[in-house]
Short mmCIF file of N, CA and C and ligand atoms in Angstrom, two decimals:
data_model
loop_
_atom_site.label_atom_id
_atom_site.label_comp_id
_atom_site.label_asym_id
_atom_site.label_seq_id
_atom_site.Cartn_x
_atom_site.Cartn_y
_atom_site.Cartn_z
N UNK A 1 106.24 61.61 19.35
CA UNK A 1 105.60 62.69 18.58
C UNK A 1 105.60 63.98 19.39
N UNK A 2 105.92 65.08 18.72
CA UNK A 2 105.92 66.36 19.42
C UNK A 2 104.49 66.76 19.77
N UNK A 3 104.32 67.24 20.97
CA UNK A 3 102.97 67.62 21.40
C UNK A 3 102.67 69.09 21.11
N UNK A 4 103.72 69.86 20.83
CA UNK A 4 103.52 71.28 20.50
C UNK A 4 103.92 71.50 19.04
N UNK A 5 103.00 72.11 18.30
CA UNK A 5 103.21 72.35 16.88
C UNK A 5 103.03 73.84 16.60
N UNK A 6 103.75 74.35 15.62
CA UNK A 6 103.60 75.76 15.26
C UNK A 6 102.92 75.82 13.89
N UNK A 7 101.89 76.63 13.76
CA UNK A 7 101.24 76.75 12.45
C UNK A 7 100.99 78.21 12.13
N UNK A 8 101.46 78.61 10.96
CA UNK A 8 101.22 79.99 10.53
C UNK A 8 99.87 80.08 9.83
N UNK A 9 99.14 81.18 10.08
CA UNK A 9 97.87 81.39 9.38
C UNK A 9 96.75 81.75 10.33
N UNK A 10 95.55 81.63 9.81
CA UNK A 10 94.35 82.06 10.53
C UNK A 10 93.87 80.93 11.45
N UNK A 11 93.80 81.23 12.72
CA UNK A 11 93.42 80.21 13.71
C UNK A 11 92.01 79.67 13.46
N UNK A 12 91.15 80.49 12.86
CA UNK A 12 89.75 80.05 12.67
C UNK A 12 89.64 78.91 11.66
N UNK A 13 90.68 78.71 10.87
CA UNK A 13 90.64 77.66 9.83
C UNK A 13 91.13 76.32 10.35
N UNK A 14 91.64 76.29 11.55
CA UNK A 14 92.30 75.06 12.02
C UNK A 14 91.31 73.98 12.41
N UNK A 15 91.69 72.76 12.07
CA UNK A 15 90.85 71.60 12.36
C UNK A 15 91.33 70.97 13.67
N UNK A 16 90.91 71.59 14.75
CA UNK A 16 91.28 71.13 16.10
C UNK A 16 89.99 71.06 16.94
N UNK A 17 90.06 70.40 18.08
CA UNK A 17 88.86 70.31 18.93
C UNK A 17 88.45 71.68 19.46
N UNK A 18 89.45 72.52 19.69
CA UNK A 18 89.18 73.79 20.38
C UNK A 18 90.17 74.86 19.94
N UNK A 19 89.68 76.08 19.72
CA UNK A 19 90.60 77.20 19.54
C UNK A 19 90.42 78.17 20.70
N UNK A 20 91.51 78.84 21.03
CA UNK A 20 91.48 79.80 22.14
C UNK A 20 91.34 81.20 21.56
N UNK A 21 90.49 81.98 22.19
CA UNK A 21 90.27 83.37 21.79
C UNK A 21 90.97 84.31 22.77
N UNK A 22 91.72 85.26 22.23
CA UNK A 22 92.32 86.32 23.05
C UNK A 22 91.28 87.42 23.17
N UNK A 23 90.44 87.30 24.18
CA UNK A 23 89.27 88.16 24.32
C UNK A 23 89.56 89.35 25.25
N UNK A 24 88.52 90.13 25.49
CA UNK A 24 88.61 91.16 26.54
C UNK A 24 87.63 90.79 27.65
N UNK A 25 87.64 91.54 28.74
CA UNK A 25 86.88 91.11 29.92
C UNK A 25 85.37 91.09 29.71
N UNK A 26 84.89 91.78 28.69
CA UNK A 26 83.44 91.75 28.44
C UNK A 26 83.01 90.44 27.78
N UNK A 27 83.94 89.81 27.08
CA UNK A 27 83.66 88.63 26.24
C UNK A 27 82.62 88.91 25.15
N UNK A 28 82.48 90.17 24.80
CA UNK A 28 81.45 90.51 23.82
C UNK A 28 82.03 90.88 22.46
N UNK A 29 83.23 90.40 22.19
CA UNK A 29 83.84 90.60 20.88
C UNK A 29 84.75 91.81 20.84
N UNK A 30 85.47 91.93 19.74
CA UNK A 30 86.44 93.02 19.59
C UNK A 30 87.12 92.89 18.25
N UNK A 31 88.34 93.40 18.17
CA UNK A 31 89.10 93.31 16.92
C UNK A 31 90.02 92.10 16.93
N UNK A 32 91.06 92.15 16.11
CA UNK A 32 92.09 91.11 16.11
C UNK A 32 91.53 89.70 15.98
N UNK A 33 92.12 88.80 16.71
CA UNK A 33 91.72 87.39 16.62
C UNK A 33 90.29 87.20 17.16
N UNK A 34 89.92 88.01 18.12
CA UNK A 34 88.57 87.97 18.69
C UNK A 34 87.53 88.24 17.60
N UNK A 35 87.76 89.29 16.84
CA UNK A 35 86.84 89.64 15.75
C UNK A 35 86.78 88.53 14.71
N UNK A 36 87.94 87.98 14.37
CA UNK A 36 88.00 86.92 13.36
C UNK A 36 87.23 85.69 13.83
N UNK A 37 87.37 85.35 15.10
CA UNK A 37 86.67 84.16 15.63
C UNK A 37 85.17 84.39 15.64
N UNK A 38 84.73 85.55 16.07
CA UNK A 38 83.28 85.82 16.09
C UNK A 38 82.71 85.83 14.67
N UNK A 39 83.45 86.39 13.73
CA UNK A 39 82.96 86.40 12.33
C UNK A 39 82.83 84.98 11.80
N UNK A 40 83.83 84.16 12.09
CA UNK A 40 83.82 82.79 11.53
C UNK A 40 82.81 81.89 12.25
N UNK A 41 82.60 82.12 13.53
CA UNK A 41 81.70 81.25 14.29
C UNK A 41 80.24 81.61 14.08
N UNK A 42 79.98 82.88 13.76
CA UNK A 42 78.60 83.33 13.56
C UNK A 42 78.00 83.93 14.82
N UNK A 43 76.81 84.52 14.67
CA UNK A 43 76.20 85.28 15.78
C UNK A 43 75.82 84.44 16.99
N UNK A 44 75.70 83.14 16.81
CA UNK A 44 75.37 82.27 17.95
C UNK A 44 76.46 82.35 19.02
N UNK A 45 77.69 82.58 18.58
CA UNK A 45 78.79 82.65 19.55
C UNK A 45 78.60 83.85 20.48
N UNK A 46 78.27 84.99 19.90
CA UNK A 46 78.06 86.18 20.74
C UNK A 46 76.89 85.96 21.69
N UNK A 47 75.85 85.31 21.20
CA UNK A 47 74.68 85.03 22.05
C UNK A 47 75.09 84.18 23.26
N UNK A 48 75.93 83.18 23.04
CA UNK A 48 76.36 82.36 24.19
C UNK A 48 77.30 83.16 25.10
N UNK A 49 78.15 83.98 24.49
CA UNK A 49 79.07 84.80 25.30
C UNK A 49 78.31 85.74 26.23
N UNK A 50 77.18 86.23 25.76
CA UNK A 50 76.39 87.13 26.61
C UNK A 50 75.94 86.46 27.90
N UNK A 51 75.81 85.15 27.88
CA UNK A 51 75.35 84.42 29.08
C UNK A 51 76.48 84.22 30.09
N UNK A 52 77.71 84.55 29.69
CA UNK A 52 78.87 84.24 30.56
C UNK A 52 79.21 85.37 31.53
N UNK A 53 78.68 86.56 31.27
CA UNK A 53 78.90 87.72 32.14
C UNK A 53 80.37 88.06 32.35
N UNK A 54 81.12 88.02 31.25
CA UNK A 54 82.50 88.49 31.29
C UNK A 54 83.47 87.50 31.90
N UNK A 55 84.72 87.93 31.97
CA UNK A 55 85.79 87.05 32.43
C UNK A 55 86.93 87.93 32.95
N UNK A 56 87.52 87.52 34.06
CA UNK A 56 88.63 88.31 34.62
C UNK A 56 89.93 88.04 33.84
N UNK A 57 90.84 88.97 33.91
CA UNK A 57 92.15 88.79 33.29
C UNK A 57 92.83 87.54 33.87
N UNK A 58 93.37 86.73 32.98
CA UNK A 58 94.06 85.50 33.39
C UNK A 58 93.15 84.29 33.52
N UNK A 59 91.83 84.53 33.50
CA UNK A 59 90.87 83.42 33.61
C UNK A 59 90.42 82.98 32.22
N UNK A 60 89.61 81.91 32.18
CA UNK A 60 89.15 81.38 30.89
C UNK A 60 87.74 80.82 31.03
N UNK A 61 86.96 80.97 29.96
CA UNK A 61 85.61 80.40 29.92
C UNK A 61 85.41 79.72 28.57
N UNK A 62 84.52 78.74 28.54
CA UNK A 62 84.36 77.93 27.33
C UNK A 62 82.97 78.09 26.72
N UNK A 63 82.94 78.07 25.38
CA UNK A 63 81.66 78.05 24.65
C UNK A 63 81.78 76.99 23.56
N UNK A 64 80.69 76.78 22.86
CA UNK A 64 80.74 75.95 21.67
C UNK A 64 81.36 76.75 20.52
N UNK A 65 81.70 76.03 19.44
CA UNK A 65 82.38 76.69 18.31
C UNK A 65 81.46 77.08 17.16
N UNK A 66 80.20 76.61 17.21
CA UNK A 66 79.21 76.96 16.19
C UNK A 66 79.74 76.70 14.77
N UNK A 67 79.91 77.72 13.93
CA UNK A 67 80.26 77.45 12.52
C UNK A 67 81.75 77.19 12.30
N UNK A 68 82.53 77.19 13.35
CA UNK A 68 83.95 76.85 13.22
C UNK A 68 84.11 75.35 13.06
N UNK A 69 85.27 74.94 12.54
CA UNK A 69 85.59 73.50 12.56
C UNK A 69 85.77 73.05 14.00
N UNK A 70 86.31 73.91 14.81
CA UNK A 70 86.56 73.58 16.22
C UNK A 70 85.23 73.46 16.96
N UNK A 71 85.11 72.41 17.78
CA UNK A 71 83.86 72.18 18.51
C UNK A 71 83.69 73.19 19.64
N UNK A 72 84.81 73.65 20.19
CA UNK A 72 84.78 74.57 21.32
C UNK A 72 85.65 75.79 21.07
N UNK A 73 85.28 76.88 21.75
CA UNK A 73 86.17 78.05 21.84
C UNK A 73 86.40 78.31 23.33
N UNK A 74 87.65 78.43 23.71
CA UNK A 74 87.97 78.87 25.07
C UNK A 74 88.36 80.34 24.98
N UNK A 75 87.66 81.15 25.74
CA UNK A 75 87.89 82.60 25.73
C UNK A 75 88.74 82.94 26.96
N UNK A 76 89.88 83.52 26.72
CA UNK A 76 90.72 83.92 27.85
C UNK A 76 91.09 85.38 27.69
N UNK A 77 91.36 86.03 28.79
CA UNK A 77 91.65 87.47 28.75
C UNK A 77 93.09 87.69 29.18
N UNK A 78 93.90 88.09 28.22
CA UNK A 78 95.31 88.36 28.51
C UNK A 78 95.47 89.70 29.20
N UNK A 79 96.65 89.92 29.80
CA UNK A 79 96.92 91.22 30.41
C UNK A 79 97.21 92.28 29.35
N UNK A 80 96.81 93.50 29.64
CA UNK A 80 97.28 94.63 28.84
C UNK A 80 98.71 94.87 29.30
N UNK A 81 99.66 94.87 28.38
CA UNK A 81 101.07 94.96 28.79
C UNK A 81 101.35 96.29 29.48
N UNK A 82 101.95 96.18 30.68
CA UNK A 82 102.27 97.40 31.43
C UNK A 82 103.75 97.47 31.75
N UNK A 83 104.46 96.35 31.60
CA UNK A 83 105.87 96.31 31.98
C UNK A 83 106.06 95.88 33.42
N UNK A 84 104.97 95.68 34.16
CA UNK A 84 105.08 95.26 35.57
C UNK A 84 105.25 93.74 35.65
N UNK A 85 105.77 93.31 36.79
CA UNK A 85 106.09 91.89 36.97
C UNK A 85 104.85 91.00 36.85
N UNK A 86 103.71 91.53 37.24
CA UNK A 86 102.51 90.67 37.22
C UNK A 86 101.99 90.36 35.81
N UNK A 87 102.49 91.06 34.79
CA UNK A 87 102.07 90.77 33.42
C UNK A 87 102.35 89.30 33.07
N UNK A 88 103.56 88.86 33.39
CA UNK A 88 103.96 87.50 33.02
C UNK A 88 103.11 86.46 33.73
N UNK A 89 102.80 86.70 35.01
CA UNK A 89 101.98 85.75 35.76
C UNK A 89 100.57 85.68 35.17
N UNK A 90 100.02 86.83 34.80
CA UNK A 90 98.68 86.85 34.22
C UNK A 90 98.67 86.14 32.87
N UNK A 91 99.71 86.36 32.08
CA UNK A 91 99.78 85.71 30.77
C UNK A 91 99.90 84.19 30.94
N UNK A 92 100.75 83.76 31.84
CA UNK A 92 100.90 82.32 32.10
C UNK A 92 99.58 81.72 32.57
N UNK A 93 98.84 82.45 33.41
CA UNK A 93 97.53 81.97 33.89
C UNK A 93 96.57 81.71 32.74
N UNK A 94 96.60 82.57 31.73
CA UNK A 94 95.72 82.37 30.56
C UNK A 94 95.95 80.99 29.95
N UNK A 95 97.22 80.66 29.75
CA UNK A 95 97.54 79.37 29.12
C UNK A 95 97.18 78.22 30.05
N UNK A 96 97.54 78.35 31.32
CA UNK A 96 97.29 77.26 32.28
C UNK A 96 95.79 77.03 32.47
N UNK A 97 95.05 78.09 32.69
CA UNK A 97 93.60 77.94 32.90
C UNK A 97 92.90 77.41 31.65
N UNK A 98 93.36 77.82 30.49
CA UNK A 98 92.77 77.30 29.25
C UNK A 98 93.03 75.80 29.12
N UNK A 99 94.22 75.38 29.45
CA UNK A 99 94.56 73.95 29.34
C UNK A 99 93.78 73.13 30.37
N UNK A 100 93.62 73.66 31.57
CA UNK A 100 92.81 72.95 32.59
C UNK A 100 91.37 72.80 32.11
N UNK A 101 90.84 73.86 31.53
CA UNK A 101 89.46 73.84 31.04
C UNK A 101 89.33 72.85 29.88
N UNK A 102 90.32 72.82 29.03
CA UNK A 102 90.31 71.87 27.90
C UNK A 102 90.26 70.44 28.43
N UNK A 103 91.08 70.15 29.41
CA UNK A 103 91.11 68.79 29.95
C UNK A 103 89.77 68.44 30.59
N UNK A 104 89.17 69.39 31.26
CA UNK A 104 87.88 69.15 31.92
C UNK A 104 86.78 68.85 30.90
N UNK A 105 87.00 69.27 29.65
CA UNK A 105 86.00 69.03 28.59
C UNK A 105 86.46 67.97 27.60
N UNK A 106 87.46 67.20 27.99
CA UNK A 106 87.92 66.08 27.17
C UNK A 106 88.37 66.53 25.77
N UNK A 107 88.99 67.68 25.73
CA UNK A 107 89.54 68.23 24.47
C UNK A 107 90.94 67.67 24.28
N UNK A 108 91.24 67.20 23.07
CA UNK A 108 92.54 66.57 22.85
C UNK A 108 93.40 67.30 21.82
N UNK A 109 92.86 68.36 21.22
CA UNK A 109 93.72 69.22 20.39
C UNK A 109 93.23 70.66 20.56
N UNK A 110 94.16 71.54 20.74
CA UNK A 110 93.82 72.94 21.06
C UNK A 110 94.81 73.86 20.36
N UNK A 111 94.31 74.99 19.85
CA UNK A 111 95.19 75.97 19.21
C UNK A 111 95.11 77.30 19.96
N UNK A 112 96.27 77.86 20.24
CA UNK A 112 96.36 79.17 20.91
C UNK A 112 96.86 80.23 19.96
N UNK A 113 96.27 81.42 19.97
CA UNK A 113 96.93 82.57 19.32
C UNK A 113 97.98 83.09 20.30
N UNK A 114 98.77 84.03 19.84
CA UNK A 114 99.78 84.63 20.74
C UNK A 114 99.06 85.70 21.58
N UNK A 115 98.51 85.22 22.70
CA UNK A 115 97.65 86.06 23.56
C UNK A 115 98.38 87.35 23.99
N UNK A 116 97.66 88.44 23.94
CA UNK A 116 98.12 89.78 24.39
C UNK A 116 99.13 90.46 23.47
N UNK A 117 99.57 89.78 22.40
CA UNK A 117 100.66 90.38 21.61
C UNK A 117 100.19 91.30 20.48
N UNK A 118 98.90 91.55 20.41
CA UNK A 118 98.38 92.48 19.41
C UNK A 118 97.98 93.78 20.08
N UNK A 119 96.68 94.02 20.13
CA UNK A 119 96.13 95.25 20.73
C UNK A 119 96.66 95.46 22.15
N UNK A 120 96.87 94.38 22.90
CA UNK A 120 97.28 94.51 24.31
C UNK A 120 98.78 94.76 24.50
N UNK A 121 99.54 94.77 23.40
CA UNK A 121 100.88 95.33 23.42
C UNK A 121 101.99 94.52 24.06
N UNK A 122 101.75 93.25 24.34
CA UNK A 122 102.81 92.43 24.97
C UNK A 122 103.89 92.15 23.92
N UNK A 123 105.15 92.47 24.17
CA UNK A 123 106.18 92.21 23.16
C UNK A 123 106.26 90.71 22.85
N UNK A 124 106.24 90.39 21.56
CA UNK A 124 106.23 88.97 21.15
C UNK A 124 107.41 88.21 21.74
N UNK A 125 108.59 88.85 21.75
CA UNK A 125 109.78 88.11 22.20
C UNK A 125 109.73 87.81 23.70
N UNK A 126 108.87 88.52 24.43
CA UNK A 126 108.68 88.19 25.85
C UNK A 126 107.52 87.23 26.03
N UNK A 127 106.48 87.38 25.22
CA UNK A 127 105.28 86.54 25.38
C UNK A 127 105.52 85.10 24.91
N UNK A 128 106.30 84.94 23.84
CA UNK A 128 106.48 83.60 23.27
C UNK A 128 107.13 82.62 24.27
N UNK A 129 108.25 82.99 24.92
CA UNK A 129 108.81 82.03 25.89
C UNK A 129 107.89 81.74 27.06
N UNK A 130 107.10 82.72 27.48
CA UNK A 130 106.14 82.47 28.58
C UNK A 130 105.10 81.46 28.12
N UNK A 131 104.59 81.66 26.90
CA UNK A 131 103.58 80.74 26.36
C UNK A 131 104.15 79.32 26.28
N UNK A 132 105.33 79.19 25.69
CA UNK A 132 105.90 77.85 25.49
C UNK A 132 106.27 77.19 26.81
N UNK A 133 106.81 77.95 27.72
CA UNK A 133 107.21 77.40 29.02
C UNK A 133 105.98 76.91 29.79
N UNK A 134 104.92 77.70 29.75
CA UNK A 134 103.70 77.34 30.49
C UNK A 134 103.05 76.10 29.89
N UNK A 135 102.97 76.06 28.57
CA UNK A 135 102.36 74.90 27.91
C UNK A 135 103.22 73.65 28.15
N UNK A 136 104.53 73.78 28.00
CA UNK A 136 105.42 72.62 28.22
C UNK A 136 105.29 72.10 29.64
N UNK A 137 105.27 73.00 30.60
CA UNK A 137 105.17 72.56 32.01
C UNK A 137 103.85 71.85 32.23
N UNK A 138 102.79 72.40 31.67
CA UNK A 138 101.47 71.77 31.85
C UNK A 138 101.49 70.36 31.24
N UNK A 139 102.05 70.22 30.06
CA UNK A 139 102.10 68.90 29.41
C UNK A 139 102.94 67.93 30.26
N UNK A 140 104.03 68.43 30.82
CA UNK A 140 104.87 67.58 31.68
C UNK A 140 104.10 67.15 32.93
N UNK A 141 103.25 68.03 33.43
CA UNK A 141 102.49 67.72 34.64
C UNK A 141 101.32 66.78 34.37
N UNK A 142 100.97 66.59 33.10
CA UNK A 142 99.83 65.72 32.73
C UNK A 142 100.27 64.70 31.69
N UNK A 143 101.24 63.85 32.07
CA UNK A 143 101.81 62.94 31.06
C UNK A 143 100.82 61.92 30.52
N UNK A 144 99.75 61.64 31.26
CA UNK A 144 98.79 60.61 30.83
C UNK A 144 97.64 61.19 30.01
N UNK A 145 97.64 62.50 29.81
CA UNK A 145 96.55 63.12 29.05
C UNK A 145 97.04 63.44 27.64
N UNK A 146 96.40 62.85 26.64
CA UNK A 146 96.82 63.07 25.24
C UNK A 146 96.30 64.41 24.76
N UNK A 147 97.21 65.33 24.52
CA UNK A 147 96.81 66.66 24.05
C UNK A 147 97.84 67.19 23.07
N UNK A 148 97.35 67.60 21.90
CA UNK A 148 98.20 68.28 20.93
C UNK A 148 97.93 69.78 21.04
N UNK A 149 98.98 70.55 21.13
CA UNK A 149 98.84 72.00 21.26
C UNK A 149 99.44 72.67 20.02
N UNK A 150 98.61 73.46 19.35
CA UNK A 150 99.07 74.21 18.19
C UNK A 150 99.27 75.65 18.61
N UNK A 151 100.45 76.19 18.34
CA UNK A 151 100.69 77.61 18.57
C UNK A 151 100.45 78.28 17.21
N UNK A 152 99.35 79.01 17.12
CA UNK A 152 98.96 79.64 15.87
C UNK A 152 99.62 81.00 15.77
N UNK A 153 100.36 81.23 14.69
CA UNK A 153 100.96 82.56 14.54
C UNK A 153 100.51 83.17 13.24
N UNK A 154 100.23 84.43 13.36
CA UNK A 154 99.60 85.15 12.25
C UNK A 154 100.63 85.71 11.29
N UNK A 155 101.83 85.87 11.74
CA UNK A 155 102.84 86.44 10.85
C UNK A 155 104.16 85.70 11.00
N UNK A 156 105.05 85.96 10.06
CA UNK A 156 106.31 85.22 9.98
C UNK A 156 107.16 85.44 11.23
N UNK A 157 107.13 86.67 11.76
CA UNK A 157 107.98 86.96 12.92
C UNK A 157 107.57 86.10 14.11
N UNK A 158 106.27 85.97 14.32
CA UNK A 158 105.79 85.14 15.42
C UNK A 158 106.22 83.70 15.21
N UNK A 159 106.09 83.21 13.99
CA UNK A 159 106.50 81.84 13.67
C UNK A 159 107.98 81.64 13.95
N UNK A 160 108.79 82.60 13.53
CA UNK A 160 110.24 82.49 13.73
C UNK A 160 110.56 82.44 15.22
N UNK A 161 109.88 83.28 16.00
CA UNK A 161 110.16 83.30 17.45
C UNK A 161 109.72 81.99 18.10
N UNK A 162 108.54 81.50 17.75
CA UNK A 162 108.09 80.22 18.31
C UNK A 162 109.08 79.11 17.97
N UNK A 163 109.53 79.10 16.71
CA UNK A 163 110.45 78.04 16.28
C UNK A 163 111.74 78.12 17.07
N UNK A 164 112.24 79.34 17.21
CA UNK A 164 113.51 79.53 17.93
C UNK A 164 113.40 79.05 19.38
N UNK A 165 112.33 79.45 20.07
CA UNK A 165 112.20 79.08 21.48
C UNK A 165 111.80 77.62 21.66
N UNK A 166 111.08 77.06 20.71
CA UNK A 166 110.69 75.65 20.82
C UNK A 166 111.90 74.75 20.64
N UNK A 167 112.82 75.17 19.77
CA UNK A 167 114.03 74.37 19.58
C UNK A 167 114.87 74.35 20.85
N UNK A 168 114.77 75.43 21.64
CA UNK A 168 115.48 75.49 22.91
C UNK A 168 114.82 74.60 23.95
N UNK A 169 113.58 74.23 23.70
CA UNK A 169 112.78 73.56 24.73
C UNK A 169 112.00 72.43 24.07
N UNK A 170 112.67 71.34 23.68
CA UNK A 170 111.95 70.28 23.00
C UNK A 170 110.91 69.62 23.91
N UNK A 171 109.80 69.19 23.32
CA UNK A 171 108.79 68.54 24.15
C UNK A 171 108.39 67.21 23.52
N1 LIG B 1 94.59 83.90 13.71
C1 LIG B 1 95.67 83.78 14.51
N2 LIG B 1 96.26 84.82 15.14
C2 LIG B 1 95.72 86.04 14.92
C3 LIG B 1 94.58 86.26 14.11
C4 LIG B 1 94.02 85.11 13.47
N3 LIG B 1 92.94 85.20 12.69
N4 LIG B 1 94.29 87.59 14.11
C5 LIG B 1 95.20 88.18 14.89
N5 LIG B 1 96.08 87.26 15.36
P1 LIG B 1 94.95 90.50 19.35
P2 LIG B 1 95.32 90.82 22.25
C6 LIG B 1 97.23 87.44 16.27
O1 LIG B 1 95.07 91.96 19.13
O2 LIG B 1 96.61 91.48 22.04
C7 LIG B 1 90.65 92.36 20.79
O3 LIG B 1 89.99 93.53 20.35
C8 LIG B 1 97.86 88.80 16.31
O4 LIG B 1 98.81 88.94 15.26
O5 LIG B 1 93.90 89.77 18.60
O6 LIG B 1 95.23 89.73 23.29
C9 LIG B 1 90.00 91.78 22.04
O7 LIG B 1 88.61 91.97 22.05
C10 LIG B 1 98.53 88.77 17.67
O8 LIG B 1 99.80 88.14 17.60
O9 LIG B 1 94.69 90.15 20.91
C11 LIG B 1 90.68 92.54 23.12
O10 LIG B 1 90.05 93.79 23.35
C12 LIG B 1 97.63 87.89 18.52
O11 LIG B 1 96.74 87.24 17.58
C13 LIG B 1 92.07 92.74 22.60
O12 LIG B 1 91.95 92.70 21.18
C14 LIG B 1 96.80 88.61 19.55
O13 LIG B 1 96.37 89.87 19.03
C15 LIG B 1 92.99 91.65 23.02
O14 LIG B 1 94.29 91.95 22.61
#
């Protein structure tokens, strides 16, 4: 069975153990997927986020999912795209740290949005292979841990890119 799946649509509707939020360093909400997750989870999510005192770029923190189907939300902060070499490392860290945190909480299904590819300006065609490569490597490094990873894409172009790169890299 493939461990990485691509699903088009709203990440907040997914029936998974955990969804990942592409947050900012304040962890106090914003637009894009962050806004959608806070709206769907309800005000309790913001209240818990306030106790976390922010998050550095590339790091991840976990909360409960409140009114979401997902039991948990992992909040990670992607890099603002600058074109510098460290962008890719920071983006990969988001995926790796989120997966480590998921495993530490016994999460067995997780959905990621395309981190940094909206407001933060990371070109989708560069972000998608980094996301898939990082997730695939992590899964290869943890062969005994059962985890399904959903790559949630909001539009057709993102879905097409994920499909194209996933076919190059079967898992
Ligand atoms: N479900 C799945 N994917 C979504 C959804 C959704 N409901 N809504 C948007 N996307 P962005 P960033 C996709 O801008 O670039 C926020 O204000 C979207 O099409 O949400 O990491 C935060 O507070 C895009 O491909 O996140 C930060 O300040 C991807 O999610 C900042 O934006 C990420 O777009 C973070 O910027």
